[in-house]
Coordinates of C-alpha atoms in Angstrom, one line a residue:
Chain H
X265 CA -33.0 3.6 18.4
X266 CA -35.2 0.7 18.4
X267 CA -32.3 -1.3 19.5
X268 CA -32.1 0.7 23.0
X269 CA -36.1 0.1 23.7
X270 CA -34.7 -3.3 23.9
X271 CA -32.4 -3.2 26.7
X272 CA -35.0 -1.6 28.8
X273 CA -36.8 -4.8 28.1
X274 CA -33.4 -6.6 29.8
X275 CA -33.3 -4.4 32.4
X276 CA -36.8 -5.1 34.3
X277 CA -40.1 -5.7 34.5
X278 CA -41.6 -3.4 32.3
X279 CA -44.4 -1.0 33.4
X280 CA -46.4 -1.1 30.6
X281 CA -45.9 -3.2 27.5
X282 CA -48.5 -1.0 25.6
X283 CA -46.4 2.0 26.3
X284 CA -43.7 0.8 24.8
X285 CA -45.4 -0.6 21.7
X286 CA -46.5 3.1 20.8
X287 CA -42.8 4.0 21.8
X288 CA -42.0 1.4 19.0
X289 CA -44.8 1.9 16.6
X290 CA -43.7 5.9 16.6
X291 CA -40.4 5.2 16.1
X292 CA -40.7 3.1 13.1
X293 CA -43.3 5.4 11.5
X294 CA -40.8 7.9 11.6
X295 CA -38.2 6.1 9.9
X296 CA -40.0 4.6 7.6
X297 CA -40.9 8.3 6.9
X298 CA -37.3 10.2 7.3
X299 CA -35.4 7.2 4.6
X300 CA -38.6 7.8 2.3
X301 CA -37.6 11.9 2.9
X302 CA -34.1 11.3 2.6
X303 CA -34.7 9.1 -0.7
X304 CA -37.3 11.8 -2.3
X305 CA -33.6 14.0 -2.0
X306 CA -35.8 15.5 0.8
X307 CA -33.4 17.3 3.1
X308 CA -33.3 20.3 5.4
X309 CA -31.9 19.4 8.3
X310 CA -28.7 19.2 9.1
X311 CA -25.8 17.1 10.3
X312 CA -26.8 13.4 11.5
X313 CA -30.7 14.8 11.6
X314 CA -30.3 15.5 8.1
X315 CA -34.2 15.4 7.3
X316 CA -37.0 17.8 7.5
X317 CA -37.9 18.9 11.6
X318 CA -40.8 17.8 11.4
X319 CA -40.2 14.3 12.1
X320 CA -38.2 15.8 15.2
X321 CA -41.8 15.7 16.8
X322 CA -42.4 12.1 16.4
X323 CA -39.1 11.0 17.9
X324 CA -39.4 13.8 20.5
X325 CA -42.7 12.5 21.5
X326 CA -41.7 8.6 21.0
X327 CA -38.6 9.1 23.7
X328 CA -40.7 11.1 26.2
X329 CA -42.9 7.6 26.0
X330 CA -39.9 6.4 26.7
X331 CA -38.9 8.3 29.7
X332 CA -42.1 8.0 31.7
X333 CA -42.2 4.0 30.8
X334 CA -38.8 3.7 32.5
X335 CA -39.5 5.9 34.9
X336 CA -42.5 4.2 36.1
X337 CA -41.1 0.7 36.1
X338 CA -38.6 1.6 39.1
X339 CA -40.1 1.1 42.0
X340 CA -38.2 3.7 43.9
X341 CA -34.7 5.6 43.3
X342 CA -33.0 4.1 46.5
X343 CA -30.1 2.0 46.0
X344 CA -30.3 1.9 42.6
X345 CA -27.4 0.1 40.9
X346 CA -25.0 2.5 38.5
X347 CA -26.7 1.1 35.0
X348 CA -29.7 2.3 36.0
X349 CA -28.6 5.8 36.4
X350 CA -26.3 5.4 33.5
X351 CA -29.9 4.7 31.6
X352 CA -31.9 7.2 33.1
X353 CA -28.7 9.6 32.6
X354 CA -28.8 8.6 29.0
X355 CA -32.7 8.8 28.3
X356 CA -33.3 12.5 30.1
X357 CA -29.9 13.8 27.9
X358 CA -31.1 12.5 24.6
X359 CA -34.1 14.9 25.2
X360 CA -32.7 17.5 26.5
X361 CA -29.7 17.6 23.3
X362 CA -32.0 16.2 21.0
X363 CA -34.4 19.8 21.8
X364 CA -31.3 22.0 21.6
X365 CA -30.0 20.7 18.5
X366 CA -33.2 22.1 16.8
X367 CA -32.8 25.6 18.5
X368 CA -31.5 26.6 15.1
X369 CA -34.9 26.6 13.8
X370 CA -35.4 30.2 16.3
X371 CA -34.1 32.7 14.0
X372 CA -32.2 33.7 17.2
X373 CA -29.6 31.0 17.1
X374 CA -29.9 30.5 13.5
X375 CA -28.9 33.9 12.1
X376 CA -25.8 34.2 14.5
X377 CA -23.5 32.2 12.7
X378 CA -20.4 31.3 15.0
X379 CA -23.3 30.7 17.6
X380 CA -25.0 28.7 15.7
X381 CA -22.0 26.2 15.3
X382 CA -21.5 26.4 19.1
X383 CA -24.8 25.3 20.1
X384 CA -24.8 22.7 17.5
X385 CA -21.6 20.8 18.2
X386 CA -22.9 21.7 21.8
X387 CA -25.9 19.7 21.6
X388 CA -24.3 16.9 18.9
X389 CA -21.1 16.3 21.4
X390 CA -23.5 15.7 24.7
X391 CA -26.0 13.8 23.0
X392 CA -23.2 10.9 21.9
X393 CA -22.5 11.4 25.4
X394 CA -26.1 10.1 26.1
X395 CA -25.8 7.4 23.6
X396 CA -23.2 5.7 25.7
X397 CA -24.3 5.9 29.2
X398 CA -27.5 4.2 27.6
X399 CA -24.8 1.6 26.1
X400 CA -21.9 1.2 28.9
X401 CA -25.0 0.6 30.8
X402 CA -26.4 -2.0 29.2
X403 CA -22.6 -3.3 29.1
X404 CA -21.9 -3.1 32.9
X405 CA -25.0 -4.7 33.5
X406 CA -24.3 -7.7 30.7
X407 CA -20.8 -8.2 32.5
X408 CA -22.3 -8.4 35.7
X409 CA -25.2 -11.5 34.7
X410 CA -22.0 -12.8 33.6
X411 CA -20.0 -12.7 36.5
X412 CA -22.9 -13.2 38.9
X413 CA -21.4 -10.2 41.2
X414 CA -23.9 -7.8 42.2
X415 CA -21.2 -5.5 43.8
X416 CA -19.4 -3.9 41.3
X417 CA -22.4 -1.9 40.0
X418 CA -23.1 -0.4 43.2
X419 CA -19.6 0.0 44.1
X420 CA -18.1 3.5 45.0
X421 CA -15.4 3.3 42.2
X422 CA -18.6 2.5 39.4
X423 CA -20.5 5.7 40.8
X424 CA -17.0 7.7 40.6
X425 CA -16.2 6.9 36.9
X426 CA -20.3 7.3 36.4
X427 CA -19.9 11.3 37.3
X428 CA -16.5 11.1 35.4
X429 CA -18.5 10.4 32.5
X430 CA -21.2 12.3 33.2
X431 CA -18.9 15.6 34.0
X432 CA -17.4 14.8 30.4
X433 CA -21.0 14.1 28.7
X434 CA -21.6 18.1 29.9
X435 CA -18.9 20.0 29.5
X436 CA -16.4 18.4 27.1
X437 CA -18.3 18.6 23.6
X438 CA -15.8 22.2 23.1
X439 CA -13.3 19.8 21.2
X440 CA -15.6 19.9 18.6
X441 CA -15.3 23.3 17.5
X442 CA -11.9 24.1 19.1
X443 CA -11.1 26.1 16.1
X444 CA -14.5 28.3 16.6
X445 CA -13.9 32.1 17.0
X446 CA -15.5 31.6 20.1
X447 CA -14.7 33.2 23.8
X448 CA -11.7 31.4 24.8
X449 CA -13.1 30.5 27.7
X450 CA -15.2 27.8 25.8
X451 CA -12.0 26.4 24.8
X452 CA -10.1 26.2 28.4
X453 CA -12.9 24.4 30.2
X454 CA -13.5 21.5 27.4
X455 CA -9.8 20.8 27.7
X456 CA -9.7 21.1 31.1
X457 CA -12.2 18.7 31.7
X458 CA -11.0 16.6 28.9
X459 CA -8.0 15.5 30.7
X460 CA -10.4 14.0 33.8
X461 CA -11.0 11.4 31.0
X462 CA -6.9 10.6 32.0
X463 CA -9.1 9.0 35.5
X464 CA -10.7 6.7 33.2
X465 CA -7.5 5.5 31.3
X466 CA -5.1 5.0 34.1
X467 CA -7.6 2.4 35.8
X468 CA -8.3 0.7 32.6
X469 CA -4.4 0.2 32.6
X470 CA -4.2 0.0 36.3
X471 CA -6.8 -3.1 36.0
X472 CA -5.1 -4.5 33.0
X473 CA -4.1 -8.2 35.0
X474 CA -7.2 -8.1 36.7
X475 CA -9.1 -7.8 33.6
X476 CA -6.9 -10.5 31.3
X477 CA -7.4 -12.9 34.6
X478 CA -11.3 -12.8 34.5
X479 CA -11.0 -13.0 30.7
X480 CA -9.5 -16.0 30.6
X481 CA -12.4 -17.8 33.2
X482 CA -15.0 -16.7 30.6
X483 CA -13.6 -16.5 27.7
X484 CA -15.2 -19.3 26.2
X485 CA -18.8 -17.1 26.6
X486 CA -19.5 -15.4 23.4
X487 CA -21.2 -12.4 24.6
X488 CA -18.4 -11.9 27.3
X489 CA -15.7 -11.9 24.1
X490 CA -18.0 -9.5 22.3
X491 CA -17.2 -7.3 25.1
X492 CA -14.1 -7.4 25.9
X493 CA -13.6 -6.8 22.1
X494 CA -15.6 -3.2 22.9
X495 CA -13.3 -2.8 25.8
X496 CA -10.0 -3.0 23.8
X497 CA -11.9 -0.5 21.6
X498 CA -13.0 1.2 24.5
X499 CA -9.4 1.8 25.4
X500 CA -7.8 2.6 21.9
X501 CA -10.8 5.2 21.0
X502 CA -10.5 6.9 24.5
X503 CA -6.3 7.0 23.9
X504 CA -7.0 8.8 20.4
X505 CA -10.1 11.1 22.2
X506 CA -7.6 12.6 25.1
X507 CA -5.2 13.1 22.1
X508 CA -7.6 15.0 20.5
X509 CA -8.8 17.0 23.3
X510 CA -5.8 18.7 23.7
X511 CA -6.4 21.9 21.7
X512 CA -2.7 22.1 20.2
X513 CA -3.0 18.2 18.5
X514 CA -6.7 18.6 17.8
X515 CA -6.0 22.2 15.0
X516 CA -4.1 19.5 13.5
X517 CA -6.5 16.4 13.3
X518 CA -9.6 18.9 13.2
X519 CA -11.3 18.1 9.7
X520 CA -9.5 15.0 8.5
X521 CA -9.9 11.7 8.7
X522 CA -8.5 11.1 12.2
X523 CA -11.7 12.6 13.1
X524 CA -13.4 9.8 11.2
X525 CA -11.4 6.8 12.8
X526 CA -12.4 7.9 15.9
X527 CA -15.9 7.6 15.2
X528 CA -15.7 5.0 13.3
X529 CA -14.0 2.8 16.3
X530 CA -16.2 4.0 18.6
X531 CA -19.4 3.3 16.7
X532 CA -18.2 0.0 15.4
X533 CA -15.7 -0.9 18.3
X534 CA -17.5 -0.2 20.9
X535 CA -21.0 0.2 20.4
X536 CA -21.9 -2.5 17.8
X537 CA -19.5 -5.2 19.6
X538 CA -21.9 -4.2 22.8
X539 CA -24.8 -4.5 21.3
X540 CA -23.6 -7.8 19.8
X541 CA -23.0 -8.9 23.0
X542 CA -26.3 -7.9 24.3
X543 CA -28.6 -9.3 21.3
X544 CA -26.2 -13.2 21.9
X545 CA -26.4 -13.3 25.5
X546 CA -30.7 -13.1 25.4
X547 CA -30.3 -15.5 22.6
X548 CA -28.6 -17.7 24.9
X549 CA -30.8 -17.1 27.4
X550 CA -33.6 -18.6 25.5
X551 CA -32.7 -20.9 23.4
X552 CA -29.4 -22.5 24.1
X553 CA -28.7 -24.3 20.6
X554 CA -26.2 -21.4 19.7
X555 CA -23.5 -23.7 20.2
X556 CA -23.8 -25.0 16.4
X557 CA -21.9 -21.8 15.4
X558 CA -20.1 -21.0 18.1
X559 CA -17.5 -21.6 15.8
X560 CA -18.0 -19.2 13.0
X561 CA -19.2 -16.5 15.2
X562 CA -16.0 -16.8 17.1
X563 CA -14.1 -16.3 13.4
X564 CA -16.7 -13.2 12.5
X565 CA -15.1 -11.9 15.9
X566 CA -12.0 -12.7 15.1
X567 CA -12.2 -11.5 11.3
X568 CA -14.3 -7.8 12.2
X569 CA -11.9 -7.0 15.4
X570 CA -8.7 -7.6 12.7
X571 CA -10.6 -5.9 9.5
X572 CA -11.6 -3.2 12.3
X573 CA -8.0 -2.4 13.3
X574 CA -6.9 -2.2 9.5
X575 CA -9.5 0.1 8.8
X576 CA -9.0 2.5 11.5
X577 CA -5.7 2.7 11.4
X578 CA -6.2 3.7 7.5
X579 CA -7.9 6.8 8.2
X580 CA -5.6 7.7 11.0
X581 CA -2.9 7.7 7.9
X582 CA -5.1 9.3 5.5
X583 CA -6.2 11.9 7.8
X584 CA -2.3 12.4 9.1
X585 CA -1.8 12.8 5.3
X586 CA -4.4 15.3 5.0
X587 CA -2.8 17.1 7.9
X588 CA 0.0 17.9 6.5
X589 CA -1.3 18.8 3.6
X590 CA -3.7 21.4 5.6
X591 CA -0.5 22.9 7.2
X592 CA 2.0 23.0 4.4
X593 CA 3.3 26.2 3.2
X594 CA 2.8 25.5 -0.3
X595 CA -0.5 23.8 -1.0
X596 CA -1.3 21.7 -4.1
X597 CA -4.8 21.7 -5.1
X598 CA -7.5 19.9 -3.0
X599 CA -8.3 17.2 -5.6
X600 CA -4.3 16.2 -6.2
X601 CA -4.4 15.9 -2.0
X602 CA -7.4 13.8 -2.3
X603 CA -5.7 11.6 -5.2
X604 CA -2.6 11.3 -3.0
X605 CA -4.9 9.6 -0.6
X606 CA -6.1 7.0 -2.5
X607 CA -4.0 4.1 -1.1
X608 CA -5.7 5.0 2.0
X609 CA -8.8 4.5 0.9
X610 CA -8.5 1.4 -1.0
X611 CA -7.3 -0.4 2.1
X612 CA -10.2 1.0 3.8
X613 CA -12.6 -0.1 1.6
X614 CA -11.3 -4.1 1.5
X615 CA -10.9 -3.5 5.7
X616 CA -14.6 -2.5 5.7
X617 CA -15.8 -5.4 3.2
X618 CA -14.2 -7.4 5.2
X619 CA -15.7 -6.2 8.6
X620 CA -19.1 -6.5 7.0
X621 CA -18.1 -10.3 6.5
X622 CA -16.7 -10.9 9.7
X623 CA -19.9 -8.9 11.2
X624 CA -22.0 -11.1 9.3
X625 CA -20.5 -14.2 10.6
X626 CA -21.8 -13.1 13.9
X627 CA -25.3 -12.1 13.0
X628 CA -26.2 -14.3 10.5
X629 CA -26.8 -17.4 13.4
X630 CA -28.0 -14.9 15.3
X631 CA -31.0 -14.2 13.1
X632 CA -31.0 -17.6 12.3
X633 CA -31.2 -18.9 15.8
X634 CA -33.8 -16.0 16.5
X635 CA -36.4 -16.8 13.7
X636 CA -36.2 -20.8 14.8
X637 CA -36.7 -19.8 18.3
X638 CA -40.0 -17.8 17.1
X639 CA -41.3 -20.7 15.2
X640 CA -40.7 -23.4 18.1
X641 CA -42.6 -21.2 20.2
Chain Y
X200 CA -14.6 21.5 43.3
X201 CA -16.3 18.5 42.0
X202 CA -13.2 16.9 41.3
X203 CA -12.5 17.2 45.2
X204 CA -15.3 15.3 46.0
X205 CA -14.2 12.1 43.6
X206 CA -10.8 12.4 44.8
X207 CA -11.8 13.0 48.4
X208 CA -14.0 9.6 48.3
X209 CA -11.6 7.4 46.7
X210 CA -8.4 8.5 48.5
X211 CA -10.6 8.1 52.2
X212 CA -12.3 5.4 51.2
X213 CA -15.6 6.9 52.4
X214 CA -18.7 5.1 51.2
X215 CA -20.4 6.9 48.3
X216 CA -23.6 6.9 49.6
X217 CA -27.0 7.9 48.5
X218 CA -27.0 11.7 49.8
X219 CA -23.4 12.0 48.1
X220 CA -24.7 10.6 44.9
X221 CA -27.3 12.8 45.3
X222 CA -25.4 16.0 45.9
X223 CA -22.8 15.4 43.1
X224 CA -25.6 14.7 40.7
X225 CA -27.6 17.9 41.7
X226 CA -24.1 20.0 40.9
X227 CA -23.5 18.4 38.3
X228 CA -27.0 19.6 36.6
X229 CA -27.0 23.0 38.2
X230 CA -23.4 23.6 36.5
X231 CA -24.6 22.4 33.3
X232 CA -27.7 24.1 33.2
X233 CA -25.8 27.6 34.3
X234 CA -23.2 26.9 31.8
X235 CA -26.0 25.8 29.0
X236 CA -28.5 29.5 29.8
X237 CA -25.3 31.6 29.7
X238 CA -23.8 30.1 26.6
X239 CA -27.1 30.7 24.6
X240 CA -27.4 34.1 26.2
X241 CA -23.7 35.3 25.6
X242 CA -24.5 34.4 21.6
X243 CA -23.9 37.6 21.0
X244 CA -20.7 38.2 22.3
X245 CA -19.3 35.1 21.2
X246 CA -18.3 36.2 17.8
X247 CA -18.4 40.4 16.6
X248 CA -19.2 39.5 13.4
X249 CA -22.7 40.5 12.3
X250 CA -25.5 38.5 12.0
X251 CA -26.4 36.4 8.9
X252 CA -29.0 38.7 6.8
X253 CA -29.0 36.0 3.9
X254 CA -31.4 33.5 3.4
X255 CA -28.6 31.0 2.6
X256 CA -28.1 29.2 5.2
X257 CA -31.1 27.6 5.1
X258 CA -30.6 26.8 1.2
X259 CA -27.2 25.2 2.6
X260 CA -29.1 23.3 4.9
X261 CA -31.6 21.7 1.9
X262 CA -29.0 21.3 -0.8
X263 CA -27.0 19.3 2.1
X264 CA -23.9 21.0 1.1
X265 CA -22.6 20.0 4.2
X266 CA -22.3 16.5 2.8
X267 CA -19.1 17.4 1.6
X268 CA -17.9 20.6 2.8
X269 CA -16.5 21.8 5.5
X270 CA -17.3 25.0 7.6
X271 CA -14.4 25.5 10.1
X272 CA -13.4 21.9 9.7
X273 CA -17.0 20.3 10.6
X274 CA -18.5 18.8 8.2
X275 CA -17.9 16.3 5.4
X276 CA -14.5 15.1 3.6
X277 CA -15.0 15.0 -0.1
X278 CA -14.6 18.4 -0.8
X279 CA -12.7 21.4 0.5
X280 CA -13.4 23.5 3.6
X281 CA -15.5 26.4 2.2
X282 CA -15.5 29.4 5.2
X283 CA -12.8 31.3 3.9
X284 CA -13.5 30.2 0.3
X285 CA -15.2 33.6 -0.4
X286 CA -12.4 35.7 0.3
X287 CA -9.7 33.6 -0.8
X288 CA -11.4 32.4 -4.2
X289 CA -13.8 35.0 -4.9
X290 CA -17.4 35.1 -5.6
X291 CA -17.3 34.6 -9.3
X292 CA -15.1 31.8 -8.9
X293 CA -18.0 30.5 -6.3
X294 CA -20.6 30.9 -8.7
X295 CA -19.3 28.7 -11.6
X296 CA -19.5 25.8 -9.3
X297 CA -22.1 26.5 -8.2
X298 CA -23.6 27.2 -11.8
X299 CA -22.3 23.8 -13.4
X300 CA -21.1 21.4 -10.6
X301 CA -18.0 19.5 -11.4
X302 CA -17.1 16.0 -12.0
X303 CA -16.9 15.3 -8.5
X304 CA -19.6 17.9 -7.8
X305 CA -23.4 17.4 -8.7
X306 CA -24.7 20.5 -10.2
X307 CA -27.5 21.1 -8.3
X308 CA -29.6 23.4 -10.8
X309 CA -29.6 25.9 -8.4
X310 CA -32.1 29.3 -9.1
X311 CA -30.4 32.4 -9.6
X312 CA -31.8 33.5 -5.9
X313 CA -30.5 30.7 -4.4
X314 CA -27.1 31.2 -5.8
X315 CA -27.3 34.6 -4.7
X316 CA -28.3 33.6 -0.8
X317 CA -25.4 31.0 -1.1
X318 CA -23.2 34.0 -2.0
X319 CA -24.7 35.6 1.1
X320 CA -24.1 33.1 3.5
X321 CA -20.5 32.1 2.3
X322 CA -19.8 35.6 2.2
X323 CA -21.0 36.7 5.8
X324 CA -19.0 33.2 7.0
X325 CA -16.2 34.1 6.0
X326 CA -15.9 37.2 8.0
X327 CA -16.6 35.6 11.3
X328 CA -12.9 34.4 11.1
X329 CA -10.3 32.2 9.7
X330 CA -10.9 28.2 9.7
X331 CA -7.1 27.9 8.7
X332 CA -4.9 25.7 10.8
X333 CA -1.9 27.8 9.8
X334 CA -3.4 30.6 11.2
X335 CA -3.3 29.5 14.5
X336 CA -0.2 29.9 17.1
X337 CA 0.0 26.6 19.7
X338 CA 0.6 27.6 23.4
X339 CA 2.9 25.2 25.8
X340 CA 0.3 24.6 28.1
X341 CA -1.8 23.1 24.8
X342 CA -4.3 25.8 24.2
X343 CA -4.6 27.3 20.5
X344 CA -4.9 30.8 20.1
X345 CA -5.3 32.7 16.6

């Protein structure tokens, strides 16, 4: 959370740095306060805000900081280029899912069960939505300092796949809870706008040359390999989503492990990689000694990407597995399904040890480079 | 409708301009917000079954049971799916694991009222419907129907 106060930074002059210190200051109260919670065996939330609601007022008021800071640092709302919607998109969305994720609290939602569910996958489904136009933001507007064209971001086709996203950010969060005993019709419009994601896909294909051309002019720029690294997992995560949006495949992949690798490649493939890429290009910027490791930070990429793959495509088996299990006529017990899985998980666990290594070969000189750069200064 | 305008723009290679951002943007909101107000108003109607009278849920909620069980496939993977647990398995069958936890299982020293409002709550899930994939028929058009 911290992290996307950053990029606002990035983005332009800042209306008021005292603003956003308070933004920061709340925000790491509250932390520091929901891991002590969480520690003390503290919970009563639920899923990903798994600690008591009251902190939900701190973060509640920290992003609304947030808001009127961005807000006020645009000078006007003309012409904008498509990140800074994607960011506004992103900021206003947070709050608005983050405040219906905690309708449960109204006895009202709470007490009808099935509702309950709906409002919560609701809320959870739009707000990762939010997450990434705050990141694919920050992303279109790294590539661009890269490639020193203005263009694109203001560009018809960036404002198309913008409400693409956006139309998916709203209404597709139903593949979620597919398998609800919900009206139907909940089901038929998630799907339906689901496949609009197929848009996305066929002009990351479409593009493919054009993208491998410009790849190889900069591929010698770490940050711009860090993101092309997301983009690959950009493409492979949104293959496996529109899979899984399809109602018929997703009672199958609903509750295993498939579920899992496709979070797991977005978070890690995508949105870490971007970030990555963020955090090394304003360390270039500043101080340009990075070059020392550009060697073992290539390997870390090398190394996670690899480890990455291997992982993912661990729990796509182990949740396959589990899938068949779910669906066979005769069922052995759950605990001889989850020893039958084993394999799966042992190669997930050396994948992930050795995506932490190849991670760390990445922002290890990072810090390094960051914490010399303080004390020259 | 809104898909007529992306395709529109593209295929005529008309300018997206500022009052067409605008416009798709101010749909796009209006829909949502529509869509958001009637789904929390139809709450009622979206499932038949009654409403939970148990305190349970919220007992689920603090013991974080949800860590490792599933309701209707959502949750987490290191134990089973529990909706239809109650009817399938019983409730006496529910209360020894709940009463002394399993290897895998922390026994979470649970009151005799909080077993009881677990009871509740798994009970009154389970007869909102059936989280089974088996139970569901696949249509050719994609859609799942049960």
């Amino acid at each position: 959370m911290v992290l996307s106060y950053l990029r606002s930074v990035t983005g332009k002059k800042l209306y008021s740095f005292k603003l956003a210190y308070i933004h920061l200051l709340v925000f790491i109260i509250s932390t520091l306060g929901i891991y002590f919670a969480y520690i003390s065996g503290n919970f009563g939330g639920r899923e990903y805000w798994e600690f008591p609601p009251f902190f939900a007022v701190l973060i509640i008021a920290g992003w609304i900081l947030f808001l009127i800071n961005f807000i006020s640092s645009l000078s006007s709302f003309r012409n904008q280029p498509v990140y800074i919607w994607m960011w506004m998109t992103g900021i206003i969305f947070f709050l608005f899912t983050y405040l219906e994720s905690y309708l449960w609290v109204i006895p009202y939602f709470r007490k009808n069960l099935i509702g309950d569910l709906l409002i919560q996958w609701k809320s959870n489904g739009s707000m990762v939505g939010s997450w990434n136009m705050l990141i694919y933001g920050s992303s279109i507007f790294l590539m661009e300092k890269i490639s020193g064209n203005k263009e694109t971001s203001q560009s018809s086709i960036a404002f198309i796949l913008y409400f693409t996203g956006l139309f998916n950010l709203m209404f597709n969060w139903g593949h979620h809870i597919y398998t609800l005993p919900t009206a139907p019709y909940v089901q038929y419009i998630s799907y339906a706008v689901s496949m609009t994601e197929l848009f996305i896909i066929g002009r990351i294909i479409f593009n493919w040359k054009k993208t491998l051309d410009t790849a190889q002019k900069n591929l010698h720029i770490l940050s711009y390999r860090l993101l092309l690294s997301a983009d690959i997992w950009v493409f492979l995560t949104l293959a496996l989503a529109i899979l899984m949006s399809i109602p018929g495949i997703n009672v199958y992949t609903h509750g295993t492990h498939i579920t899992v690798a496709h979070t797991m490649g977005a978070t890690i493939g995508i949105n870490s990689f971007i970030l990555l890429a963020t955090i090394t290009d304003n360390s270039e910027d500043n101080c340009s000694n990075l070059l020392h490791y550009h060697k073992i930070i290539n390997k870390g990429i090398w190394i996670s990407n690899i480890s990455l793959l291997i992982f993912w495509c661990s729990l796509i088996g182990a949740g396959i597995k589990k899938a068949i299990w779910q669906t066979a006529e005769v069922q052995n017990s759950f605990s001889m399904m989850m020893q039958e899985l084993k394999p799966y998980f042992i190669v997930f666990m050396a994948a992930g040890i050795s995506l932490a290594i190849g991670l760390f070969c990445i922002i290890f000189p990072l810090m390094k480079m960051k914490i010399s750069c303080i004390f020259k200064k | 409708m809104i898909k007529d305008i992306f395709v529109l723009n593209y295929y005529s290679g008309m300018e997206f301009n500022e009052k067409n951002k605008i416009l798709t943007a101010g749909i796009l909101l209006l829909t949502f917000t529509v869509y958001s107000f009637h789904l929390y108003s139809s709450l009622p109607r979206q499932n038949l079954a009654k409403a939970d009278d148990s305190n349970g849920k919220l007992v689920w909620q603090e013991k974080n049971c949800i860590s490792c069980h599933q309701i209707y496939g959502l949750g987490g993977y290191l134990g089973p799916d529990l909706t239809n647990v109650y009817s399938t398995k019983g409730p006496e069958y529910i209360k020894a694991f709940l009463k002394t936890g399993t290897v895998v299982m922390p026994n979470f020293k649970l009151s005799d009222k909080e077993i009881q409002e677990l009871l509740g709550y798994l009970k009154n899930i389970d007869q909102t419907g059936k989280a089974d994939p088996r139970t569901f028929t696949i249509s050719y058009n994609g859609t799942i129907k049960q």
